[in-house]
């Protein structure tokens, strides 16, 4: 898996470190059971304040089975994997009128990575306390010798969804909502992961794209434009 402190790309059987310098919005492109060699391919940008203290991706000293970046304020993370094959990633949900949650969304990822609950059971527990978080979207799953599964939950959606094999795009709204960066990036991502070999540099280039959509294509979220 390939990560850095705010952005990451990865294939399910290897880990390297990379860097993306552009952060325009939260976005995740994910291929699940789509590639013949890699059951999971994921590329993600995390939109966060540059001055928020974070640790770069690596094994957590206190929990070495977890590989992730770390929010040094809340202790959570936005994207991570474990040595046992668990993985999770979160994005914010844009909703300026909603109250601010009392808990950090990064703990949703970290708590799953350290949990031994199934993804479905974990998300049912999250649903019970979803109102204590600001709006979020959450991918979680596990890949091991016996099971491959991927689940999605949005605090603004219709409950827990188990996802079939395929390619997905997620930003600061519901899964696969056709915001320009999601639609255009997902098409480019599909081309990259459709070959026999997946070039991680092309994924980093995708995440670094600073192109902006015309004003008339942009979603109306009540806050700064998401292109």
Tab-separated table of C-alpha atoms in Angstrom:
chain	number	residue	atom	x	y	z
A	1	UNK	CA	0.000	0.000	0.000
A	2	UNK	CA	1.269	3.482	-0.793
A	3	UNK	CA	0.522	6.383	1.536
A	4	UNK	CA	1.794	9.679	2.877
A	5	UNK	CA	0.593	12.063	5.539
A	6	UNK	CA	-2.360	13.449	3.591
A	7	UNK	CA	-2.623	11.497	0.361
A	8	UNK	CA	-2.145	7.941	-0.734
A	9	UNK	CA	-2.298	5.414	-3.482
A	10	UNK	CA	-1.977	1.725	-2.981
A	11	UNK	CA	-2.271	-1.797	-4.240
A	12	UNK	CA	-3.110	-4.507	-1.776
A	13	UNK	CA	0.173	-6.406	-1.730
A	14	UNK	CA	2.918	-3.796	-1.329
A	15	UNK	CA	3.797	-0.627	0.563
A	16	UNK	CA	5.908	2.347	-0.504
A	17	UNK	CA	5.890	6.047	0.378
A	18	UNK	CA	4.887	8.912	-1.908
A	19	UNK	CA	3.924	12.570	-1.865
A	20	UNK	CA	1.211	14.711	-3.479
A	21	UNK	CA	1.397	18.468	-3.060
A	22	UNK	CA	-2.124	19.439	-4.130
A	23	UNK	CA	-5.104	19.229	-1.819
A	24	UNK	CA	-8.348	20.547	-3.316
A	25	UNK	CA	-10.980	18.389	-1.669
A	26	UNK	CA	-11.444	14.953	-0.152
A	27	UNK	CA	-11.571	12.360	-2.916
A	28	UNK	CA	-11.182	8.589	-3.048
A	29	UNK	CA	-10.949	6.401	-6.137
A	30	UNK	CA	-11.217	2.717	-5.366
A	31	UNK	CA	-11.098	-0.496	-7.403
A	32	UNK	CA	-12.360	-3.556	-5.544
A	33	UNK	CA	-11.867	-7.040	-7.021
A	34	UNK	CA	-11.435	-5.388	-10.414
A	35	UNK	CA	-7.776	-6.042	-11.171
A	36	UNK	CA	-6.569	-9.659	-11.653
A	37	UNK	CA	-3.534	-9.162	-9.363
A	38	UNK	CA	-4.703	-6.614	-6.805
A	39	UNK	CA	-8.015	-7.150	-4.972
A	40	UNK	CA	-7.892	-3.546	-3.734
A	41	UNK	CA	-6.448	-0.461	-5.430
A	42	UNK	CA	-7.067	2.872	-3.754
A	43	UNK	CA	-6.026	6.459	-4.471
A	44	UNK	CA	-7.040	9.257	-2.106
A	45	UNK	CA	-6.588	12.916	-1.237
A	46	UNK	CA	-7.468	14.238	2.206
A	47	UNK	CA	-8.512	17.903	2.346
A	48	UNK	CA	-7.188	19.243	5.644
A	49	UNK	CA	-5.612	22.366	7.119
A	50	UNK	CA	-1.884	22.371	6.355
A	51	UNK	CA	-1.045	23.470	9.888
A	52	UNK	CA	-2.923	20.614	11.567
A	53	UNK	CA	-0.256	18.429	13.240
A	54	UNK	CA	0.021	15.004	11.602
A	55	UNK	CA	2.456	12.110	11.486
A	56	UNK	CA	3.328	10.584	8.093
A	57	UNK	CA	2.216	7.105	7.171
A	58	UNK	CA	4.030	4.282	8.884
A	59	UNK	CA	3.644	1.553	11.466
A	60	UNK	CA	2.205	2.918	14.680
A	61	UNK	CA	4.715	2.373	17.470
A	62	UNK	CA	2.013	1.616	20.016
A	63	UNK	CA	-0.026	-0.530	17.598
A	64	UNK	CA	2.430	-1.944	15.022
A	65	UNK	CA	-0.250	-3.922	13.196
A	66	UNK	CA	-1.635	-0.581	11.911
A	67	UNK	CA	-0.054	1.242	8.966
A	68	UNK	CA	-1.436	4.771	8.543
A	69	UNK	CA	-0.810	8.447	8.952
A	70	UNK	CA	-1.946	9.913	12.253
A	71	UNK	CA	-3.771	13.011	13.403
A	72	UNK	CA	-1.675	14.176	16.345
A	73	UNK	CA	-4.609	16.079	17.853
A	74	UNK	CA	-7.320	13.395	17.914
A	75	UNK	CA	-5.172	10.272	17.484
A	76	UNK	CA	-7.229	9.115	14.514
A	77	UNK	CA	-6.424	8.758	10.826
A	78	UNK	CA	-8.063	9.288	7.436
A	79	UNK	CA	-6.728	6.194	5.658
A	80	UNK	CA	-5.101	3.039	6.939
A	81	UNK	CA	-4.537	-0.708	6.650
A	82	UNK	CA	-3.512	-3.487	9.008
A	83	UNK	CA	-1.263	-6.496	8.724
A	84	UNK	CA	-4.376	-8.707	8.958
A	85	UNK	CA	-5.964	-7.145	5.852
A	86	UNK	CA	-8.363	-4.608	7.355
A	87	UNK	CA	-8.594	-1.218	5.636
A	88	UNK	CA	-10.589	1.978	6.029
A	89	UNK	CA	-10.817	5.511	4.623
A	90	UNK	CA	-12.996	8.513	5.443
A	91	UNK	CA	-14.046	11.752	3.741
A	92	UNK	CA	-15.938	14.735	5.082
A	93	UNK	CA	-19.517	15.356	3.955
A	94	UNK	CA	-20.058	18.980	2.936
A	95	UNK	CA	-22.997	20.364	4.888
A	96	UNK	CA	-22.447	23.877	6.268
A	97	UNK	CA	-25.816	23.955	8.040
A	98	UNK	CA	-25.213	20.816	10.097
A	99	UNK	CA	-23.920	21.124	13.682
A	100	UNK	CA	-20.289	20.271	14.342
A	101	UNK	CA	-19.816	16.825	15.844
A	102	UNK	CA	-18.176	16.319	19.205
A	103	UNK	CA	-15.965	13.434	18.044
A	104	UNK	CA	-13.227	13.333	15.403
A	105	UNK	CA	-14.105	11.479	12.206
A	106	UNK	CA	-10.585	10.054	12.103
A	107	UNK	CA	-11.413	7.843	15.069
A	108	UNK	CA	-13.929	5.998	12.863
A	109	UNK	CA	-11.028	4.707	10.771
A	110	UNK	CA	-8.640	4.043	13.641
A	111	UNK	CA	-11.239	2.241	15.758
A	112	UNK	CA	-12.107	-0.114	12.912
A	113	UNK	CA	-8.456	-0.903	12.210
A	114	UNK	CA	-7.890	-1.929	15.818
A	115	UNK	CA	-11.241	-3.724	16.124
A	116	UNK	CA	-11.912	-7.422	15.650
A	117	UNK	CA	-15.549	-6.835	14.629
A	118	UNK	CA	-16.736	-7.638	11.122
A	119	UNK	CA	-17.181	-4.567	8.901
A	120	UNK	CA	-20.958	-4.951	8.922
A	121	UNK	CA	-21.165	-5.231	12.716
A	122	UNK	CA	-18.796	-2.303	13.182
A	123	UNK	CA	-20.840	-0.023	10.937
A	124	UNK	CA	-24.065	-0.903	12.711
A	125	UNK	CA	-22.427	0.338	15.920
A	126	UNK	CA	-21.261	3.489	14.135
A	127	UNK	CA	-24.832	4.171	13.035
A	128	UNK	CA	-25.920	4.286	16.669
A	129	UNK	CA	-23.553	7.204	17.372
A	130	UNK	CA	-23.359	8.869	13.935
A	131	UNK	CA	-24.886	12.105	15.238
A	132	UNK	CA	-21.847	12.679	17.449
A	133	UNK	CA	-19.671	13.208	14.337
A	134	UNK	CA	-19.700	15.912	11.715
A	135	UNK	CA	-20.881	14.610	8.342
A	136	UNK	CA	-18.781	11.754	6.984
A	137	UNK	CA	-18.432	9.035	4.352
A	138	UNK	CA	-16.679	5.831	5.350
A	139	UNK	CA	-15.226	2.935	3.358
A	140	UNK	CA	-14.181	-0.094	5.401
A	141	UNK	CA	-13.391	-3.677	4.532
A	142	UNK	CA	-11.094	-6.629	4.872
A	143	UNK	CA	-9.137	-8.850	2.527
A	144	UNK	CA	-7.585	-12.078	3.707
A	145	UNK	CA	-7.351	-15.740	2.741
A	146	UNK	CA	-10.993	-16.378	3.618
A	147	UNK	CA	-12.930	-13.224	2.820
A	148	UNK	CA	-12.922	-10.149	0.621
A	149	UNK	CA	-15.521	-7.532	1.490
A	150	UNK	CA	-16.078	-3.799	1.155
A	151	UNK	CA	-18.712	-1.667	2.904
A	152	UNK	CA	-19.804	1.964	2.687
A	153	UNK	CA	-21.627	4.192	5.143
A	154	UNK	CA	-22.534	7.870	4.953
A	155	UNK	CA	-23.938	9.760	7.902
A	156	UNK	CA	-26.222	11.443	5.345
A	157	UNK	CA	-27.138	8.268	3.466
A	158	UNK	CA	-29.516	5.324	3.775
A	159	UNK	CA	-27.550	3.028	6.048
A	160	UNK	CA	-24.870	0.390	5.608
A	161	UNK	CA	-24.189	-0.826	2.061
A	162	UNK	CA	-22.064	-3.811	1.055
A	163	UNK	CA	-20.410	-3.027	-2.265
A	164	UNK	CA	-19.878	-5.425	-5.136
A	165	UNK	CA	-16.696	-5.634	-7.173
A	166	UNK	CA	-16.111	-2.580	-9.329
A	167	UNK	CA	-14.732	0.960	-9.431
A	168	UNK	CA	-15.991	3.695	-7.109
A	169	UNK	CA	-15.503	7.426	-6.693
A	170	UNK	CA	-16.189	9.304	-3.472
A	171	UNK	CA	-15.796	12.929	-2.497
A	172	UNK	CA	-17.647	15.190	-0.054
A	173	UNK	CA	-21.115	13.966	-0.981
A	174	UNK	CA	-22.674	10.527	-1.358
A	175	UNK	CA	-20.923	7.667	-3.148
A	176	UNK	CA	-20.540	8.174	-6.921
A	177	UNK	CA	-22.441	11.497	-6.903
A	178	UNK	CA	-21.244	13.007	-10.229
A	179	UNK	CA	-19.195	15.984	-9.070
A	180	UNK	CA	-16.710	16.908	-11.816
A	181	UNK	CA	-13.597	15.797	-9.934
A	182	UNK	CA	-15.243	12.463	-9.112
A	183	UNK	CA	-16.553	11.789	-12.621
A	184	UNK	CA	-13.404	12.869	-14.472
A	185	UNK	CA	-11.007	11.335	-11.974
A	186	UNK	CA	-12.883	8.049	-11.859
A	187	UNK	CA	-12.639	7.711	-15.653
A	188	UNK	CA	-8.884	8.352	-15.556
A	189	UNK	CA	-8.482	5.998	-12.594
A	190	UNK	CA	-10.258	3.210	-14.481
A	191	UNK	CA	-7.819	3.521	-17.374
A	192	UNK	CA	-4.840	3.373	-15.012
A	193	UNK	CA	-6.018	0.249	-13.182
A	194	UNK	CA	-7.195	-1.607	-16.286
A	195	UNK	CA	-3.693	-2.623	-17.380
A	196	UNK	CA	-1.705	-5.609	-16.164
A	197	UNK	CA	0.689	-3.359	-14.254
A	198	UNK	CA	-0.569	-0.441	-12.170
A	199	UNK	CA	1.770	2.567	-12.313
A	200	UNK	CA	1.632	4.313	-8.936
A	201	UNK	CA	3.202	7.451	-10.453
A	202	UNK	CA	0.186	7.833	-12.736
A	203	UNK	CA	-2.056	7.614	-9.689
A	204	UNK	CA	-0.074	10.349	-7.943
A	205	UNK	CA	-0.359	12.456	-11.104
A	206	UNK	CA	-4.118	11.962	-11.008
A	207	UNK	CA	-4.266	13.096	-7.398
A	208	UNK	CA	-2.109	16.138	-8.222
A	209	UNK	CA	-4.386	17.400	-11.002
A	210	UNK	CA	-5.178	21.080	-10.358
A	211	UNK	CA	-7.670	21.453	-13.229
A	212	UNK	CA	-10.890	23.236	-12.267
A	213	UNK	CA	-14.349	22.668	-13.657
A	214	UNK	CA	-16.438	25.512	-15.110
A	215	UNK	CA	-18.657	27.290	-12.602
A	216	UNK	CA	-21.884	25.898	-14.046
A	217	UNK	CA	-20.721	22.296	-13.374
A	218	UNK	CA	-19.946	22.852	-9.711
A	219	UNK	CA	-22.173	21.527	-6.911
A	220	UNK	CA	-23.944	23.997	-4.647
A	221	UNK	CA	-22.793	23.078	-1.148
A	222	UNK	CA	-23.013	26.433	0.616
A	223	UNK	CA	-19.235	26.630	1.051
A	224	UNK	CA	-16.248	27.132	-1.234
A	225	UNK	CA	-16.601	25.463	-4.668
A	226	UNK	CA	-15.668	21.781	-5.018
A	227	UNK	CA	-14.326	21.134	-8.495
